[in-house]
Amino acid sequence: MVSNTAESAAKRPLRVAIVGAGPAGVYAADILTKSNEVKDGDFEVSIDLFEAYPAPYGLIRYGVAPDHPRIKGIVNALHKVLDRGDIRFLGNVTYGRDLTLHDFRAFYDAVIFSTGAIKDADMDIPGIGLEGSFGAADFVSWYDGHPDVPREWPLDAKEIAVIGNGNVALDVARMLVKHADELLVTEIPDNVYQGLKNSPVTDVHVFGRRGPAQVKFTPLELRELSHARDVDIVLYPEDFEFDEASDDAIRSNNQTKTMVNTMTNWLVEEHAEAEQPSSRRLHLHFLHSPVEIYDDGGSGKVAGIKFERMQLDGTGNVKGTGEFIDYPVQAVYRAIGYHGSALDELEYDAKRGVLPNEGGRVLDADGNPVPGIYTTGWIKRGPVGLIGHTKGDALETIGFLLEDRLTLPPAKNPDPQAIIDLLEERGIEYTTWEGWNKLNAHEAALGASWSEAAEADGGVVRERIKVVPREEMIQISRA
């Protein structure tokens, strides 16, 4: 039996809040608005998309290397969704600080959490806390101009180790080894350009625990490595001995075959055609398991890293050989994965870094679905898969929300203006979609101004320059 309150709610648009305006949140909003139930007129929906940062796009703006070739296409797609006008964007609003779960329940019938995963996964080896040992996620936040991280980054190492064999590891390695002037065509902030330009780096080593046929990065990321000017790619023959499972993977998986063929070709060529060696080198190592990061005589600063040499065991997994190798480096970046963060008033699986859920329905401590509370994206399934996989993830979550829609706990105050009144009453300087368009135009104008000044000298044309300080972003957006 449907209650009178629920009957009343059925006569108005369903109020839905989505917390997190990255791809996961935008996809969820788009799928809900385009659902058959909405298109057929079974009910109307009213969606507010909340974001902790003043600007939208989440991972696309603050978690992907600026020279990644697919960024622009994804941003354009997300922009089209939000520019339609049927999804309201409210930025610079932090869940758990500016608004609580109680607040959301008062103003919305359902809440979808799509807060992603922004912290580095832990690595428990001796020396991980030494000065010069970094999490890749922190470095990514810095070079992507995240408003809440320091403006400076210690780039004083000549030799650097990057631990990990996923796309983030290759992004970090590429950003470290690439000459800064090549990045001027991207939207990198000026402080990032200056920091990278002054880097003395000569060698960046990327280490994977398994073999070339087991890597987690994609052919696109691999090919991007070869586009860097004045950078040699160095590989090692002893890493290219394949076991039976590796051979099977190469035969049966086109992506694996493409990547292994690319790397073996590089190994054969070894840049023999170059008249002189490049000023920087990017080394790809496989079958290396990190054992210890060490300093030099108690200095507290990274001086090197020790690995155990691994060997394939016939199944595609590896086992230790008892052989240890030291590499002198002055900085170490761990890129072994991201980890989601706990959210106030919701259960949290600390081991996996996710909200416990069944298909997107958030669960309580007893394993029962919490009425009206849902999740999607990395905070739902963990930091795995490419951005495109998030669409299927959102489709599942929205499917359950639609299934539950007649039994959702109704909002006490569903008026769309009510949440705006609350934000203003609390003095929260929220930003809007119109504000983002202002900031977007401002960043494009900064790029045009740079290009105009550089044009006389035959300099680089820049489409935009990212604004970093949160206060400046808010001021421009709310002007």
mmCIF file of C-alpha atoms in Angstrom, residues 85-447:
data_model
loop_
_atom_site.group_PDB
_atom_site.id
_atom_site.type_symbol
_atom_site.label_atom_id
_atom_site.label_comp_id
_atom_site.label_asym_id
_atom_site.label_seq_id
_atom_site.Cartn_x
_atom_site.Cartn_y
_atom_site.Cartn_z
ATOM 1 C CA GLY A 85 19.617 22.819 -18.814
ATOM 2 C CA ASP A 86 17.652 19.896 -17.321
ATOM 3 C CA ILE A 87 20.344 19.064 -14.720
ATOM 4 C CA ARG A 88 21.280 21.729 -12.172
ATOM 5 C CA PHE A 89 24.968 21.975 -11.230
ATOM 6 C CA LEU A 90 25.896 23.200 -7.724
ATOM 7 C CA GLY A 91 29.662 23.384 -7.221
ATOM 8 C CA ASN A 92 31.898 24.229 -4.262
ATOM 9 C CA VAL A 93 29.575 22.279 -1.939
ATOM 10 C CA THR A 94 31.247 19.604 0.199
ATOM 11 C CA TYR A 95 29.268 16.665 1.542
ATOM 12 C CA GLY A 96 29.747 16.170 5.276
ATOM 13 C CA ARG A 97 30.809 19.772 5.810
ATOM 14 C CA ASP A 98 28.398 22.065 3.967
ATOM 15 C CA LEU A 99 25.537 19.588 3.715
ATOM 16 C CA THR A 100 24.820 16.463 5.765
ATOM 17 C CA LEU A 101 22.928 13.294 4.921
ATOM 18 C CA HIS A 102 20.060 14.674 7.022
ATOM 19 C CA ASP A 103 19.991 17.766 4.789
ATOM 20 C CA PHE A 104 19.874 15.696 1.618
ATOM 21 C CA ARG A 105 17.087 13.515 2.969
ATOM 22 C CA ALA A 106 15.049 16.622 3.781
ATOM 23 C CA PHE A 107 15.237 18.017 0.247
ATOM 24 C CA TYR A 108 15.496 14.922 -1.970
ATOM 25 C CA ASP A 109 13.706 11.614 -2.468
ATOM 26 C CA ALA A 110 16.928 9.856 -3.492
ATOM 27 C CA VAL A 111 20.661 10.539 -3.227
ATOM 28 C CA ILE A 112 23.329 8.985 -5.485
ATOM 29 C CA PHE A 113 26.932 9.147 -4.277
ATOM 30 C CA SER A 114 29.517 9.256 -7.094
ATOM 31 C CA THR A 115 32.458 10.686 -5.171
ATOM 32 C CA GLY A 116 35.091 8.553 -6.893
ATOM 33 C CA ALA A 117 38.462 7.555 -5.452
ATOM 34 C CA ILE A 118 41.178 10.182 -5.111
ATOM 35 C CA LYS A 119 43.643 8.782 -2.552
ATOM 36 C CA ASP A 120 46.642 6.561 -3.255
ATOM 37 C CA ALA A 121 46.451 2.915 -2.273
ATOM 38 C CA ASP A 122 48.910 2.105 0.494
ATOM 39 C CA MET A 123 52.207 0.309 -0.130
ATOM 40 C CA ASP A 124 53.694 -1.353 2.921
ATOM 41 C CA ILE A 125 57.437 -1.611 2.369
ATOM 42 C CA PRO A 126 60.305 -0.169 4.432
ATOM 43 C CA GLY A 127 61.207 3.410 3.514
ATOM 44 C CA ILE A 128 57.852 4.315 1.976
ATOM 45 C CA GLY A 129 57.728 7.370 4.250
ATOM 46 C CA LEU A 130 61.124 8.799 3.242
ATOM 47 C CA GLU A 131 61.379 12.291 1.820
ATOM 48 C CA GLY A 132 61.119 11.914 -1.955
ATOM 49 C CA SER A 133 58.605 9.038 -1.776
ATOM 50 C CA PHE A 134 55.265 10.123 -3.252
ATOM 51 C CA GLY A 135 51.833 8.834 -4.080
ATOM 52 C CA ALA A 136 51.005 9.175 -7.765
ATOM 53 C CA ALA A 137 47.546 10.576 -6.993
ATOM 54 C CA ASP A 138 49.098 13.537 -5.176
ATOM 55 C CA PHE A 139 51.394 14.261 -8.112
ATOM 56 C CA VAL A 140 48.501 13.979 -10.559
ATOM 57 C CA SER A 141 46.533 16.459 -8.447
ATOM 58 C CA TRP A 142 49.469 18.855 -8.583
ATOM 59 C CA TYR A 143 50.048 18.755 -12.331
ATOM 60 C CA ASP A 144 46.295 18.936 -12.960
ATOM 61 C CA GLY A 145 46.017 22.139 -10.920
ATOM 62 C CA HIS A 146 43.873 20.767 -8.101
ATOM 63 C CA PRO A 147 42.762 23.765 -5.998
ATOM 64 C CA ASP A 148 43.456 22.090 -2.636
ATOM 65 C CA VAL A 149 47.063 20.942 -3.072
ATOM 66 C CA PRO A 150 50.274 22.985 -2.718
ATOM 67 C CA ARG A 151 51.316 25.006 -5.768
ATOM 68 C CA GLU A 152 54.898 23.707 -5.656
ATOM 69 C CA TRP A 153 56.222 20.183 -6.143
ATOM 70 C CA PRO A 154 59.763 18.986 -5.316
ATOM 71 C CA LEU A 155 61.209 18.178 -8.726
ATOM 72 C CA ASP A 156 64.917 17.903 -7.903
ATOM 73 C CA ALA A 157 65.602 14.246 -8.750
ATOM 74 C CA LYS A 158 67.668 13.194 -11.763
ATOM 75 C CA GLU A 159 66.693 9.529 -11.498
ATOM 76 C CA ILE A 160 63.125 8.527 -10.616
ATOM 77 C CA ALA A 161 61.305 5.235 -10.029
ATOM 78 C CA VAL A 162 57.598 4.806 -10.799
ATOM 79 C CA ILE A 163 56.072 1.650 -9.318
ATOM 80 C CA GLY A 164 53.065 0.295 -11.186
ATOM 81 C CA ASN A 165 51.999 -0.980 -14.584
ATOM 82 C CA GLY A 166 48.681 0.773 -15.132
ATOM 83 C CA ASN A 167 47.671 3.854 -17.087
ATOM 84 C CA VAL A 168 48.350 6.176 -14.148
ATOM 85 C CA ALA A 169 51.937 4.890 -13.875
ATOM 86 C CA LEU A 170 52.522 5.667 -17.555
ATOM 87 C CA ASP A 171 50.854 9.084 -17.228
ATOM 88 C CA VAL A 172 53.080 9.975 -14.272
ATOM 89 C CA ALA A 173 56.220 8.706 -16.009
ATOM 90 C CA ARG A 174 55.379 10.589 -19.198
ATOM 91 C CA MET A 175 54.728 13.842 -17.334
ATOM 92 C CA LEU A 176 58.009 13.474 -15.428
ATOM 93 C CA VAL A 177 60.164 12.727 -18.471
ATOM 94 C CA LYS A 178 58.515 14.948 -21.072
ATOM 95 C CA HIS A 179 60.031 18.348 -21.814
ATOM 96 C CA ALA A 180 57.782 21.050 -20.370
ATOM 97 C CA ASP A 181 57.573 23.059 -23.599
ATOM 98 C CA GLU A 182 55.727 20.141 -25.212
ATOM 99 C CA LEU A 183 52.986 20.556 -22.625
ATOM 100 C CA LEU A 184 52.258 24.180 -23.484
ATOM 101 C CA VAL A 185 49.615 23.051 -25.966
ATOM 102 C CA THR A 186 47.646 21.625 -23.006
ATOM 103 C CA GLU A 187 45.835 23.526 -20.253
ATOM 104 C CA ILE A 188 48.555 23.062 -17.589
ATOM 105 C CA PRO A 189 48.772 25.953 -15.113
ATOM 106 C CA ASP A 190 51.828 28.196 -15.248
ATOM 107 C CA ASN A 191 53.190 26.968 -11.901
ATOM 108 C CA VAL A 192 53.184 23.396 -13.250
ATOM 109 C CA TYR A 193 54.914 24.446 -16.455
ATOM 110 C CA GLN A 194 57.640 26.290 -14.524
ATOM 111 C CA GLY A 195 58.143 23.378 -12.134
ATOM 112 C CA LEU A 196 58.503 20.811 -14.904
ATOM 113 C CA LYS A 197 60.680 23.134 -16.997
ATOM 114 C CA ASN A 198 63.223 23.388 -14.190
ATOM 115 C CA SER A 199 63.312 19.645 -13.492
ATOM 116 C CA PRO A 200 66.817 18.125 -13.815
ATOM 117 C CA VAL A 201 65.446 14.634 -14.584
ATOM 118 C CA THR A 202 67.420 12.417 -16.939
ATOM 119 C CA ASP A 203 66.007 8.927 -16.280
ATOM 120 C CA VAL A 204 62.555 7.686 -15.291
ATOM 121 C CA HIS A 205 62.199 3.965 -14.535
ATOM 122 C CA VAL A 206 58.766 2.284 -14.597
ATOM 123 C CA PHE A 207 58.613 -1.023 -12.722
ATOM 124 C CA GLY A 208 55.982 -3.756 -13.039
ATOM 125 C CA ARG A 209 55.753 -6.871 -10.883
ATOM 126 C CA ARG A 210 54.641 -9.163 -13.701
ATOM 127 C CA GLY A 211 55.623 -9.547 -17.347
ATOM 128 C CA PRO A 212 54.899 -7.538 -20.510
ATOM 129 C CA ALA A 213 51.862 -9.717 -21.332
ATOM 130 C CA GLN A 214 50.242 -8.933 -17.950
ATOM 131 C CA VAL A 215 50.435 -5.143 -17.979
ATOM 132 C CA LYS A 216 47.314 -3.141 -17.019
ATOM 133 C CA PHE A 217 47.836 -0.133 -19.257
ATOM 134 C CA THR A 218 46.247 0.249 -22.687
ATOM 135 C CA PRO A 219 47.750 0.449 -26.209
ATOM 136 C CA LEU A 220 46.811 4.131 -26.404
ATOM 137 C CA GLU A 221 48.776 4.958 -23.249
ATOM 138 C CA LEU A 222 51.729 2.914 -24.470
ATOM 139 C CA ARG A 223 51.810 4.638 -27.857
ATOM 140 C CA GLU A 224 51.760 8.037 -26.146
ATOM 141 C CA LEU A 225 55.191 7.266 -24.669
ATOM 142 C CA SER A 226 56.787 7.243 -28.102
ATOM 143 C CA HIS A 227 55.494 10.724 -28.940
ATOM 144 C CA ALA A 228 57.723 12.521 -26.440
ATOM 145 C CA ARG A 229 60.501 14.494 -28.132
ATOM 146 C CA ASP A 230 64.140 13.954 -27.087
ATOM 147 C CA VAL A 231 63.202 10.943 -24.925
ATOM 148 C CA ASP A 232 64.563 7.445 -25.580
ATOM 149 C CA ILE A 233 62.521 4.404 -24.505
ATOM 150 C CA VAL A 234 64.744 1.723 -22.991
ATOM 151 C CA LEU A 235 63.706 -1.917 -22.536
ATOM 152 C CA TYR A 236 65.579 -4.986 -21.312
ATOM 153 C CA PRO A 237 65.778 -8.351 -23.152
ATOM 154 C CA GLU A 238 65.678 -10.405 -19.930
ATOM 155 C CA ASP A 239 62.149 -9.094 -19.275
ATOM 156 C CA PHE A 240 60.806 -10.584 -22.496
ATOM 157 C CA GLU A 241 60.798 -14.283 -21.708
ATOM 158 C CA PHE A 242 57.200 -15.497 -21.830
ATOM 159 C CA ASP A 243 55.554 -18.436 -20.091
ATOM 160 C CA GLU A 244 52.713 -20.566 -21.480
ATOM 161 C CA ALA A 245 49.987 -18.323 -20.063
ATOM 162 C CA SER A 246 51.659 -15.257 -21.563
ATOM 163 C CA ASP A 247 51.847 -16.902 -24.978
ATOM 164 C CA ASP A 248 48.137 -17.791 -24.713
ATOM 165 C CA ALA A 249 47.273 -14.201 -23.791
ATOM 166 C CA ILE A 250 49.240 -12.842 -26.748
ATOM 167 C CA ARG A 251 47.503 -15.261 -29.132
ATOM 168 C CA SER A 252 43.979 -14.776 -27.796
ATOM 169 C CA ASN A 253 43.841 -11.095 -26.857
ATOM 170 C CA ASN A 254 44.396 -8.483 -29.562
ATOM 171 C CA GLN A 255 45.116 -5.727 -27.046
ATOM 172 C CA THR A 256 47.810 -7.795 -25.335
ATOM 173 C CA LYS A 257 49.241 -8.807 -28.709
ATOM 174 C CA THR A 258 49.386 -5.172 -29.838
ATOM 175 C CA MET A 259 51.182 -4.010 -26.704
ATOM 176 C CA VAL A 260 53.689 -6.855 -26.619
ATOM 177 C CA ASN A 261 54.445 -6.397 -30.326
ATOM 178 C CA THR A 262 54.927 -2.662 -29.817
ATOM 179 C CA MET A 263 57.359 -3.188 -26.967
ATOM 180 C CA THR A 264 59.311 -5.969 -28.675
ATOM 181 C CA ASN A 265 59.671 -3.762 -31.746
ATOM 182 C CA TRP A 266 61.033 -0.994 -29.553
ATOM 183 C CA LEU A 267 63.409 -3.485 -27.978
ATOM 184 C CA VAL A 268 64.748 -4.529 -31.388
ATOM 185 C CA GLU A 269 65.040 -0.973 -32.689
ATOM 186 C CA GLU A 270 66.414 0.472 -29.431
ATOM 187 C CA HIS A 271 66.564 3.790 -31.276
ATOM 188 C CA ALA A 272 69.472 2.592 -33.403
ATOM 189 C CA GLU A 273 68.553 5.201 -35.977
ATOM 190 C CA ALA A 274 69.324 8.100 -33.624
ATOM 191 C CA GLU A 275 72.525 9.933 -34.453
ATOM 192 C CA GLN A 276 72.974 10.874 -30.812
ATOM 193 C CA PRO A 277 71.257 9.741 -27.637
ATOM 194 C CA SER A 278 68.374 11.778 -26.268
ATOM 195 C CA SER A 279 68.803 13.920 -23.165
ATOM 196 C CA ARG A 280 66.196 11.883 -21.253
ATOM 197 C CA ARG A 281 65.361 8.196 -21.019
ATOM 198 C CA LEU A 282 62.211 6.305 -20.048
ATOM 199 C CA HIS A 283 63.018 2.767 -18.880
ATOM 200 C CA LEU A 284 60.349 0.047 -18.822
ATOM 201 C CA HIS A 285 61.164 -2.778 -16.410
ATOM 202 C CA PHE A 286 59.132 -5.922 -15.806
ATOM 203 C CA LEU A 287 59.319 -8.798 -13.297
ATOM 204 C CA HIS A 288 60.413 -6.470 -10.472
ATOM 205 C CA SER A 289 58.772 -6.580 -7.026
ATOM 206 C CA PRO A 290 59.640 -3.648 -4.704
ATOM 207 C CA VAL A 291 61.289 -4.667 -1.430
ATOM 208 C CA GLU A 292 62.628 -1.488 0.162
ATOM 209 C CA ILE A 293 63.212 2.210 -0.435
ATOM 210 C CA TYR A 294 66.400 3.322 1.268
ATOM 211 C CA ASP A 295 68.191 6.530 2.144
ATOM 212 C CA ASP A 296 71.868 7.429 2.219
ATOM 213 C CA GLY A 297 73.433 7.214 5.648
ATOM 214 C CA GLY A 298 70.343 8.205 7.612
ATOM 215 C CA SER A 299 69.635 11.354 5.604
ATOM 216 C CA GLY A 300 65.899 10.622 5.545
ATOM 217 C CA LYS A 301 65.829 11.229 1.781
ATOM 218 C CA VAL A 302 65.327 8.638 -0.931
ATOM 219 C CA ALA A 303 68.655 7.415 -2.326
ATOM 220 C CA GLY A 304 67.606 4.182 -4.017
ATOM 221 C CA ILE A 305 65.132 1.344 -4.269
ATOM 222 C CA LYS A 306 65.631 -2.429 -3.980
ATOM 223 C CA PHE A 307 63.630 -4.975 -6.002
ATOM 224 C CA GLU A 308 63.426 -8.736 -6.010
ATOM 225 C CA ARG A 309 63.702 -10.199 -9.468
ATOM 226 C CA MET A 310 60.583 -12.243 -10.282
ATOM 227 C CA GLN A 311 59.925 -15.015 -12.777
ATOM 228 C CA LEU A 312 56.734 -16.176 -14.467
ATOM 229 C CA ASP A 313 55.348 -19.425 -13.038
ATOM 230 C CA GLY A 314 53.538 -20.735 -16.131
ATOM 231 C CA THR A 315 50.118 -19.335 -15.172
ATOM 232 C CA GLY A 316 50.874 -15.672 -15.855
ATOM 233 C CA ASN A 317 51.576 -15.089 -12.155
ATOM 234 C CA VAL A 318 55.060 -14.687 -10.715
ATOM 235 C CA LYS A 319 57.281 -16.029 -7.983
ATOM 236 C CA GLY A 320 60.430 -14.677 -6.419
ATOM 237 C CA THR A 321 63.876 -15.725 -7.569
ATOM 238 C CA GLY A 322 65.838 -14.618 -4.511
ATOM 239 C CA GLU A 323 67.860 -12.253 -6.705
ATOM 240 C CA PHE A 324 67.835 -8.607 -5.581
ATOM 241 C CA ILE A 325 68.641 -5.509 -7.620
ATOM 242 C CA ASP A 326 69.310 -1.962 -6.417
ATOM 243 C CA TYR A 327 68.586 1.146 -8.466
ATOM 244 C CA PRO A 328 69.965 4.533 -7.407
ATOM 245 C CA VAL A 329 67.053 7.002 -7.557
ATOM 246 C CA GLN A 330 66.255 10.199 -5.698
ATOM 247 C CA ALA A 331 62.463 9.955 -5.914
ATOM 248 C CA VAL A 332 59.887 7.166 -5.939
ATOM 249 C CA TYR A 333 56.268 7.438 -7.101
ATOM 250 C CA ARG A 334 53.868 4.620 -6.231
ATOM 251 C CA ALA A 335 51.113 4.233 -8.826
ATOM 252 C CA ILE A 336 49.538 1.011 -7.612
ATOM 253 C CA GLY A 337 45.945 2.185 -7.579
ATOM 254 C CA TYR A 338 43.502 4.614 -6.035
ATOM 255 C CA HIS A 339 41.437 4.163 -2.885
ATOM 256 C CA GLY A 340 38.011 5.592 -2.082
ATOM 257 C CA SER A 341 37.351 7.662 1.047
ATOM 258 C CA ALA A 342 34.735 7.172 3.763
ATOM 259 C CA LEU A 343 31.610 9.356 3.663
ATOM 260 C CA ASP A 344 29.903 10.676 6.791
ATOM 261 C CA GLU A 345 26.920 8.688 8.074
ATOM 262 C CA LEU A 346 27.377 5.867 5.550
ATOM 263 C CA GLU A 347 28.926 2.431 5.955
ATOM 264 C CA TYR A 348 32.401 2.067 4.445
ATOM 265 C CA ASP A 349 34.460 -0.909 3.333
ATOM 266 C CA ALA A 350 37.944 0.273 4.305
ATOM 267 C CA LYS A 351 39.673 -2.682 2.660
ATOM 268 C CA ARG A 352 38.167 -2.055 -0.789
ATOM 269 C CA GLY A 353 37.661 1.694 -0.392
ATOM 270 C CA VAL A 354 33.982 1.560 -1.409
ATOM 271 C CA LEU A 355 30.486 2.063 -0.035
ATOM 272 C CA PRO A 356 29.034 -1.423 0.614
ATOM 273 C CA ASN A 357 26.271 -1.877 -1.954
ATOM 274 C CA GLU A 358 24.274 -4.314 -4.019
ATOM 275 C CA GLY A 359 24.103 -3.166 -7.619
ATOM 276 C CA GLY A 360 24.274 0.447 -6.457
ATOM 277 C CA ARG A 361 21.861 0.228 -3.514
ATOM 278 C CA VAL A 362 23.908 1.360 -0.505
ATOM 279 C CA LEU A 363 23.818 -1.078 2.439
ATOM 280 C CA ASP A 364 23.714 -0.437 6.179
ATOM 281 C CA ALA A 365 25.813 -2.172 8.853
ATOM 282 C CA ASP A 366 23.488 -5.198 8.776
ATOM 283 C CA GLY A 367 23.732 -5.559 5.010
ATOM 284 C CA ASN A 368 20.272 -4.153 4.283
ATOM 285 C CA PRO A 369 19.622 -1.511 1.588
ATOM 286 C CA VAL A 370 19.330 2.034 2.941
ATOM 287 C CA PRO A 371 16.103 3.438 1.433
ATOM 288 C CA GLY A 372 16.766 6.199 -1.088
ATOM 289 C CA ILE A 373 20.578 6.002 -0.965
ATOM 290 C CA TYR A 374 22.552 4.807 -4.010
ATOM 291 C CA THR A 375 26.082 4.872 -5.392
ATOM 292 C CA THR A 376 27.865 4.653 -8.725
ATOM 293 C CA GLY A 377 31.383 4.911 -10.152
ATOM 294 C CA TRP A 378 34.596 4.091 -8.330
ATOM 295 C CA ILE A 379 33.134 4.617 -4.858
ATOM 296 C CA LYS A 380 30.679 1.856 -5.829
ATOM 297 C CA ARG A 381 32.906 -0.723 -7.520
ATOM 298 C CA GLY A 382 36.458 0.327 -6.689
ATOM 299 C CA PRO A 383 38.987 2.128 -8.919
ATOM 300 C CA VAL A 384 38.969 -0.319 -11.810
ATOM 301 C CA GLY A 385 38.100 0.002 -15.467
ATOM 302 C CA LEU A 386 38.230 2.875 -17.899
ATOM 303 C CA ILE A 387 35.991 5.930 -17.857
ATOM 304 C CA GLY A 388 33.677 4.354 -20.421
ATOM 305 C CA HIS A 389 32.916 1.458 -18.046
ATOM 306 C CA THR A 390 31.242 3.980 -15.748
ATOM 307 C CA LYS A 391 28.248 4.215 -18.096
ATOM 308 C CA GLY A 392 27.278 0.585 -17.563
ATOM 309 C CA ASP A 393 27.822 1.048 -13.860
ATOM 310 C CA ALA A 394 25.462 4.042 -13.778
ATOM 311 C CA LEU A 395 22.888 2.166 -15.859
ATOM 312 C CA GLU A 396 22.709 -0.567 -13.207
ATOM 313 C CA THR A 397 22.320 1.915 -10.353
ATOM 314 C CA ILE A 398 19.644 3.959 -12.132
ATOM 315 C CA GLY A 399 17.786 0.730 -12.940
ATOM 316 C CA PHE A 400 17.429 -0.016 -9.230
ATOM 317 C CA LEU A 401 16.471 3.571 -8.417
ATOM 318 C CA LEU A 402 13.682 3.393 -11.009
ATOM 319 C CA GLU A 403 12.559 0.064 -9.583
ATOM 320 C CA ASP A 404 12.380 1.629 -6.094
ATOM 321 C CA ARG A 405 10.880 4.973 -7.058
ATOM 322 C CA LEU A 406 7.365 4.374 -5.656
ATOM 323 C CA THR A 407 8.692 3.346 -2.238
ATOM 324 C CA LEU A 408 11.374 6.017 -1.746
ATOM 325 C CA PRO A 409 11.187 8.049 1.488
ATOM 326 C CA PRO A 410 9.657 11.347 0.266
ATOM 327 C CA ALA A 411 11.516 14.620 0.710
ATOM 328 C CA LYS A 412 10.015 16.879 3.376
ATOM 329 C CA ASN A 413 10.756 19.989 1.323
ATOM 330 C CA PRO A 414 11.041 19.132 -2.378
ATOM 331 C CA ASP A 415 10.899 22.733 -3.638
ATOM 332 C CA PRO A 416 14.079 23.207 -5.793
ATOM 333 C CA GLN A 417 14.526 26.683 -4.326
ATOM 334 C CA ALA A 418 14.678 25.329 -0.771
ATOM 335 C CA ILE A 419 18.186 23.888 -1.102
ATOM 336 C CA ILE A 420 19.412 27.161 -2.616
ATOM 337 C CA ASP A 421 17.937 29.059 0.332
ATOM 338 C CA LEU A 422 19.729 26.717 2.747
ATOM 339 C CA LEU A 423 23.094 27.143 0.989
ATOM 340 C CA GLU A 424 22.732 30.917 1.075
ATOM 341 C CA GLU A 425 21.599 30.875 4.691
ATOM 342 C CA ARG A 426 24.788 28.965 5.583
ATOM 343 C CA GLY A 427 26.974 31.358 3.603
ATOM 344 C CA ILE A 428 28.177 28.684 1.171
ATOM 345 C CA GLU A 429 29.598 30.251 -1.984
ATOM 346 C CA TYR A 430 28.148 27.685 -4.353
ATOM 347 C CA THR A 431 28.878 27.868 -8.068
ATOM 348 C CA THR A 432 26.529 27.141 -10.958
ATOM 349 C CA TRP A 433 26.645 25.981 -14.569
ATOM 350 C CA GLU A 434 26.494 29.614 -15.672
ATOM 351 C CA GLY A 435 29.450 30.212 -13.378
ATOM 352 C CA TRP A 436 31.374 27.363 -14.980
ATOM 353 C CA ASN A 437 30.771 28.902 -18.403
ATOM 354 C CA LYS A 438 32.310 32.141 -17.099
ATOM 355 C CA LEU A 439 35.330 30.297 -15.703
ATOM 356 C CA ASN A 440 35.634 28.271 -18.898
ATOM 357 C CA ALA A 441 35.652 31.476 -20.958
ATOM 358 C CA HIS A 442 38.200 33.047 -18.593
ATOM 359 C CA GLU A 443 40.598 30.095 -18.948
ATOM 360 C CA ALA A 444 40.240 30.261 -22.726
ATOM 361 C CA ALA A 445 40.986 34.004 -22.591
ATOM 362 C CA LEU A 446 44.159 33.331 -20.575
ATOM 363 C CA GLY A 447 45.276 30.937 -23.300
#
